Coordinates of C-alpha atoms in Angstrom, one line a residue:
H101 CA 2.7 10.5 3.3
D102 CA -0.5 11.7 5.0
G103 CA -3.0 9.6 3.0
V104 CA -4.5 6.3 3.8
F105 CA -2.3 3.3 4.6
A106 CA -2.6 -0.4 3.8
S107 CA -1.0 -3.4 5.4
H108 CA -0.5 -5.4 2.2
Y109 CA 2.7 -3.6 1.2
D110 CA 4.9 -6.6 2.1
Q111 CA 5.5 -9.8 0.4
G112 CA 3.7 -12.7 2.2
R113 CA 0.4 -13.8 3.6
I114 CA -0.4 -17.3 4.8
T115 CA -2.9 -19.3 2.8
R116 CA -4.6 -22.5 4.0
I117 CA -7.8 -24.3 4.6
I118 CA -7.2 -25.7 8.1
D119 CA -8.6 -23.3 10.7
P120 CA -10.4 -23.8 14.1
D121 CA -13.4 -22.1 12.5
A122 CA -15.4 -23.8 9.8
V123 CA -16.5 -20.6 8.1
W124 CA -12.9 -19.3 7.7
G125 CA -11.9 -22.8 6.5
L126 CA -14.5 -22.8 3.8
L127 CA -13.6 -19.2 2.7
G128 CA -10.0 -20.3 2.4
K129 CA -10.9 -23.5 0.5
R130 CA -13.0 -21.6 -2.1
A131 CA -10.4 -18.8 -2.5
I132 CA -7.5 -21.2 -3.0
A133 CA -9.6 -23.1 -5.6
A134 CA -10.0 -19.9 -7.6
Y135 CA -6.3 -18.9 -7.5
P136 CA -5.3 -20.7 -10.7
A137 CA -8.0 -19.1 -12.8
L138 CA -7.2 -15.7 -11.4
E139 CA -3.5 -16.2 -12.1
E140 CA -4.2 -17.4 -15.7
A141 CA -6.7 -14.6 -16.5
S142 CA -4.4 -11.8 -15.1
G143 CA -1.1 -13.2 -16.2
I144 CA 0.2 -12.5 -12.7
Q145 CA 1.5 -15.2 -10.4
F146 CA 0.8 -14.6 -6.7
H147 CA 0.5 -18.1 -5.0
G148 CA 3.2 -20.3 -3.6
T149 CA 2.5 -23.8 -2.2
A150 CA 5.1 -24.1 0.6
G151 CA 2.5 -25.8 2.8
C152 CA 1.4 -24.6 6.2
L153 CA 2.4 -26.0 9.6
R154 CA 0.0 -25.4 12.5
V155 CA 1.7 -26.3 15.8
S156 CA 0.5 -26.7 19.4
P157 CA 2.9 -27.3 22.3
D158 CA 0.1 -29.0 24.3
T159 CA -3.2 -30.1 22.7
G160 CA -4.6 -30.7 26.1
A161 CA -4.2 -27.1 27.3
T162 CA -7.3 -25.0 28.0
G163 CA -8.2 -23.1 24.9
D164 CA -6.1 -25.1 22.5
T165 CA -7.7 -25.4 19.1
L166 CA -5.6 -27.9 17.2
H167 CA -8.1 -30.7 17.4
Q168 CA -10.9 -28.3 16.3
A169 CA -8.7 -27.1 13.4
E170 CA -8.1 -30.7 12.4
A171 CA -11.9 -31.4 12.4
V172 CA -12.4 -28.4 10.1
G173 CA -9.6 -29.6 7.9
R174 CA -11.3 -33.0 7.5
Q175 CA -14.7 -31.3 6.9
H176 CA -13.2 -29.3 4.0
D177 CA -11.0 -32.0 2.5
A178 CA -7.7 -30.4 3.4
V179 CA -4.6 -32.4 2.5
Y180 CA -2.6 -32.9 5.7
T181 CA -0.8 -35.2 8.1
V182 CA -0.5 -35.1 11.9
E183 CA 3.2 -34.9 13.0
Q184 CA 4.7 -35.1 16.5
S185 CA 7.8 -33.2 17.6
D186 CA 9.5 -36.3 18.8
E187 CA 8.8 -38.3 15.7
G188 CA 8.3 -37.0 12.1
L189 CA 8.2 -33.3 12.7
N190 CA 11.8 -32.9 13.6
E191 CA 12.8 -35.1 10.7
I192 CA 10.8 -33.2 8.2
F193 CA 12.0 -29.8 9.4
P194 CA 15.4 -30.3 11.2
F195 CA 16.0 -26.5 11.0
L196 CA 13.0 -25.8 13.2
N197 CA 12.8 -26.1 17.0
F198 CA 9.5 -27.0 18.7
P199 CA 9.1 -28.2 22.3
M200 CA 9.0 -32.0 22.9
G201 CA 5.4 -33.1 23.0
S202 CA 4.3 -30.6 20.3
T203 CA 1.7 -31.7 17.7
A204 CA 1.5 -30.2 14.2
L205 CA -1.0 -30.3 11.4
W206 CA 1.2 -30.3 8.2
E207 CA -1.1 -29.1 5.4
R208 CA -0.1 -29.3 1.8
G209 CA -2.2 -29.0 -1.3
G210 CA -2.7 -25.3 -2.0
A211 CA -1.5 -24.2 1.5
G212 CA 1.4 -21.9 1.6
Y213 CA 1.4 -18.2 0.9
V214 CA 0.2 -15.4 -1.4
Y215 CA 2.1 -12.3 -2.5
P216 CA -0.5 -9.7 -1.4
R217 CA 0.6 -7.0 -3.8
Q218 CA 0.5 -9.3 -6.8
L219 CA -2.8 -10.7 -5.6
V220 CA -4.3 -7.2 -5.5
Q221 CA -2.8 -6.4 -8.9
A222 CA -4.3 -9.6 -10.4
Q223 CA -7.7 -8.7 -9.0
L224 CA -7.5 -5.2 -10.4
T225 CA -6.3 -6.5 -13.8
V226 CA -9.2 -8.9 -14.2
A227 CA -11.7 -6.3 -13.0
Q228 CA -10.4 -3.9 -15.7
Q229 CA -10.6 -6.7 -18.3
Q230 CA -14.2 -7.0 -17.4
G231 CA -15.0 -3.3 -17.9
A232 CA -14.1 -1.7 -14.6
T233 CA -12.5 1.7 -14.6
L234 CA -9.7 2.1 -12.0
I235 CA -9.5 5.5 -10.2
R236 CA -6.7 5.9 -7.8
A237 CA -7.9 8.5 -5.3
V238 CA -8.5 9.0 -1.6
V239 CA -12.2 9.1 -0.8
S240 CA -13.2 11.7 1.8
N241 CA -17.0 11.4 1.8
I242 CA -19.8 9.3 0.5
A243 CA -23.4 10.7 0.4
T244 CA -26.4 8.8 -0.9
D245 CA -29.8 9.9 -2.2
R246 CA -32.7 8.1 -4.0
D247 CA -30.7 8.0 -7.3
G248 CA -27.4 6.5 -6.0
A249 CA -24.3 7.7 -4.3
I250 CA -22.0 10.8 -4.7
I251 CA -18.3 10.1 -3.9
T252 CA -16.1 13.0 -3.0
T253 CA -12.3 12.6 -3.2
A254 CA -9.7 14.4 -1.1
T255 CA -9.0 16.6 -4.1
G256 CA -12.6 17.7 -4.4
E257 CA -13.5 15.5 -7.4
T258 CA -17.0 14.0 -7.4
I259 CA -18.0 10.6 -8.8
H260 CA -21.5 9.5 -9.2
A261 CA -22.3 5.8 -8.7
A262 CA -25.5 3.7 -8.7
E263 CA -24.2 1.5 -5.9
V264 CA -21.1 1.6 -3.6
L265 CA -19.3 -1.3 -1.9
I266 CA -16.8 -0.1 0.8
S267 CA -13.8 -2.3 1.5
A268 CA -11.5 0.2 3.2
G269 CA -10.3 -1.9 6.1
A270 CA -9.6 0.3 9.2
Y271 CA -10.9 3.4 7.4
S272 CA -14.3 1.9 6.5
S273 CA -16.3 3.4 9.4
W274 CA -15.3 6.9 8.6
L275 CA -17.1 6.7 5.2
L276 CA -20.4 5.4 6.7
P277 CA -23.4 7.2 8.0
R278 CA -22.9 5.4 11.3
P279 CA -19.7 3.6 12.5
L280 CA -19.3 -0.1 12.5
I281 CA -18.3 -1.8 15.8
Y282 CA -14.8 -3.1 15.4
Q283 CA -11.3 -2.8 16.9
R284 CA -8.3 -1.5 14.9
K285 CA -5.3 -3.4 16.4
A286 CA -1.8 -2.0 15.9
V287 CA 0.5 -4.9 15.3
T288 CA 4.2 -5.2 14.4
V289 CA 6.0 -7.6 12.1
L290 CA 9.7 -8.4 12.0
L291 CA 11.6 -9.1 8.8
A292 CA 14.9 -11.1 9.1
E293 CA 17.0 -10.5 6.0
L294 CA 18.8 -13.6 4.8
D295 CA 21.9 -14.0 2.8
E296 CA 22.1 -16.4 -0.1
A297 CA 23.4 -19.3 2.1
E298 CA 20.7 -18.9 4.8
A299 CA 18.0 -18.5 2.2
A300 CA 19.1 -21.8 0.6
R301 CA 19.3 -23.6 4.0
L302 CA 15.8 -22.5 4.9
R303 CA 14.2 -22.8 1.4
A304 CA 11.9 -25.7 2.6
T305 CA 10.4 -23.7 5.4
P306 CA 6.6 -23.7 5.4
S307 CA 4.2 -21.1 6.5
I308 CA 3.8 -21.5 10.3
I309 CA 1.1 -20.8 12.9
Y310 CA 2.4 -21.7 16.4
R311 CA 0.6 -21.3 19.7
L312 CA 3.4 -20.4 22.1
P313 CA 3.9 -22.1 25.5
N314 CA 3.4 -19.5 28.2
H315 CA 5.1 -16.6 26.5
P316 CA 4.7 -13.4 28.6
V317 CA 4.0 -11.1 25.6
L318 CA 2.7 -13.2 22.7
A319 CA -0.1 -15.8 22.6
S320 CA 1.0 -17.1 19.2
I321 CA 3.1 -16.3 16.2
Y322 CA 3.0 -16.8 12.5
S323 CA 5.8 -16.9 10.0
L324 CA 6.4 -17.0 6.3
P325 CA 9.0 -18.8 4.3
P326 CA 12.0 -16.8 3.0
L327 CA 10.6 -14.7 0.2
T328 CA 12.2 -12.2 -2.3
Y329 CA 10.9 -8.6 -1.7
P330 CA 10.7 -5.8 -4.2
D331 CA 14.1 -4.5 -3.1
G332 CA 15.6 -7.8 -4.3
R333 CA 16.5 -9.0 -0.8
V334 CA 15.2 -12.2 0.8
Y335 CA 13.3 -11.9 4.1
L336 CA 11.8 -14.3 6.6
K337 CA 8.7 -12.6 8.2
I338 CA 7.3 -13.2 11.6
G339 CA 4.4 -11.7 13.4
G340 CA 2.3 -12.5 16.4
T341 CA -0.7 -12.0 18.6
L342 CA -0.2 -9.9 21.7
H343 CA -1.9 -10.8 25.0
T344 CA -2.8 -7.2 25.4
P345 CA -3.5 -5.5 22.0
N346 CA -2.7 -1.9 21.2
L347 CA -5.9 -0.3 19.8
L348 CA -6.1 2.7 17.4
T349 CA -9.3 4.9 17.5
S350 CA -8.6 7.7 15.0
A351 CA -7.2 8.3 11.5
D352 CA -4.5 10.5 13.2
A353 CA -3.5 7.6 15.4
I354 CA -3.3 5.2 12.4
R355 CA -1.1 7.7 10.5
Q356 CA 1.2 8.2 13.5
W357 CA 1.5 4.4 13.9
F358 CA 2.4 3.8 10.2
H359 CA 5.0 6.6 10.4
G360 CA 6.8 4.7 13.1
D361 CA 8.7 1.4 13.4
G362 CA 6.1 -0.5 15.5
N363 CA 6.0 -1.6 19.2
D364 CA 9.5 -2.1 20.8
L365 CA 8.2 -4.7 23.2
E366 CA 6.6 -6.7 20.4
V367 CA 9.7 -6.4 18.3
A368 CA 11.9 -7.8 21.1
A369 CA 9.5 -10.7 21.7
L370 CA 9.3 -11.6 18.0
Q371 CA 13.0 -11.6 17.7
E372 CA 13.4 -13.8 20.8
V373 CA 10.8 -16.3 19.4
L374 CA 12.3 -16.3 15.9
L375 CA 15.8 -17.0 17.1
A376 CA 14.5 -19.8 19.3
L377 CA 12.3 -21.3 16.5
V378 CA 14.8 -21.3 13.7
A379 CA 17.9 -23.3 14.5
D380 CA 21.2 -21.4 14.2
L381 CA 19.6 -18.5 12.4
H382 CA 22.1 -15.8 11.3
P383 CA 20.1 -12.9 9.8
R384 CA 22.0 -10.3 7.8
S385 CA 19.7 -7.6 9.4
L386 CA 16.4 -7.3 11.3
Q387 CA 13.8 -4.6 10.7
S388 CA 10.3 -4.0 12.0
R389 CA 7.3 -2.7 10.2
P390 CA 3.9 -1.5 11.5
C391 CA 0.6 -3.0 10.5
V392 CA -3.1 -2.5 11.4
V393 CA -5.6 -5.3 11.6
T394 CA -9.3 -4.8 11.9
Y395 CA -11.4 -7.1 14.1
T396 CA -15.2 -7.2 14.0
S397 CA -17.5 -7.9 16.9
H398 CA -18.3 -11.5 15.8
G399 CA -15.0 -12.6 14.3
Y400 CA -16.1 -12.6 10.6
P401 CA -16.1 -9.8 8.0
Y402 CA -19.0 -7.4 7.9
I403 CA -20.7 -8.0 4.6
G404 CA -24.0 -6.3 4.2
Q405 CA -26.1 -3.3 3.2
V406 CA -25.8 -0.3 5.5
A407 CA -28.0 2.2 3.7
D408 CA -29.7 2.7 0.3
H409 CA -27.1 2.1 -2.4
L410 CA -24.3 1.6 0.2
Y411 CA -22.7 -1.8 1.1
V412 CA -19.7 -3.0 3.1
A413 CA -17.3 -5.9 2.9
T414 CA -14.7 -5.1 5.6
G415 CA -13.1 -6.4 8.8
G416 CA -10.6 -9.1 8.0
C417 CA -9.9 -10.2 11.6
G418 CA -6.3 -11.0 10.8
A419 CA -7.3 -14.0 8.6
A420 CA -8.8 -12.5 5.4
A421 CA -5.9 -11.8 2.9
K422 CA -5.9 -15.4 1.6
S423 CA -9.7 -15.3 1.2
S424 CA -10.1 -11.8 -0.1
N425 CA -11.2 -12.9 -3.6
E426 CA -14.1 -15.0 -2.1
I427 CA -15.0 -12.3 0.4
G428 CA -15.1 -9.8 -2.5
R429 CA -17.2 -12.2 -4.5
I430 CA -19.8 -12.3 -1.7
G431 CA -19.9 -8.5 -1.5
A432 CA -20.3 -8.3 -5.3
L433 CA -23.2 -10.8 -5.2
L434 CA -24.9 -8.8 -2.5
V435 CA -24.7 -5.6 -4.6
E436 CA -25.9 -7.5 -7.7
Q437 CA -28.9 -8.8 -5.8
A438 CA -29.7 -5.3 -4.4
G439 CA -29.0 -6.4 -0.8
A440 CA -30.7 -9.8 -0.9
W441 CA -28.5 -12.5 0.6
H442 CA -28.0 -15.5 -1.7
Y443 CA -24.7 -16.9 -0.5
D444 CA -24.8 -20.4 1.0
L445 CA -23.6 -19.3 4.4
P446 CA -25.8 -17.5 6.9
A447 CA -25.7 -13.7 6.6

């Protein structure tokens, strides 16, 4: 299609508290704490507690953040243990291969994954329960005056609103009077389809964040446990961070990217890492999918007022899916308070 694209049309996002950054750790903690109430109110289950394994091949290497992540975990009361590759780690996960000397933070509690489509549906369901009207349309323009905002859709419909909060990811800047400073990174994920026997063998796989030792293409990877997708098949997903990111600067570039199969170099690197990481993996098939991740100038979401009656909560920096409910709550509080910041973190 030629409309806007989203990157949540798959079936797994990592959720966790432990993070090298205390702000992201706190957002994760608060979001996870709210999952049960959101699931109960909506009647939609979206959270799985498979745990999350953060692995470093060498905690003494320049730029390694494992010790920093552990400190944040302690600060925010994460439930975790420290495991070594030559001790407990290989015993807990005999089907995973990490280099000797690796150290891991094995987080339990609410750590694991969320189903992004079900999470979005739960959020929309509760919003409608509380009086929201859901309009599924592509917005082409937003204009403001002293009375509020006028929203124009791609079909020419106009909607009048007292206040507008924009959370349109990579598309947000094109709806604003002046653009935000951020990078739209084109990234690729790889899905390994598993048959019933492989899915059963790997059912105890946690979510994984793994800094790679001197890989020429990827700085790190993340992976999700085997999950059932809407097509009824079971896939293990892996993605990564490129040393040299591919940047997209226009809506046409985003559309062309989503119409393709991703970056061949990235696909090959992800396949190589996956087959080395998971012992004796025999996937039924491998397929790649494109994704776009928006990074802000300071590494946190932009949440603020940009004009009269116009606000933003955007820029997930590759870490926001798990915390989307809390980030949205901050944005809603900002609108409710007419732009005054009352959240207990600095604006």
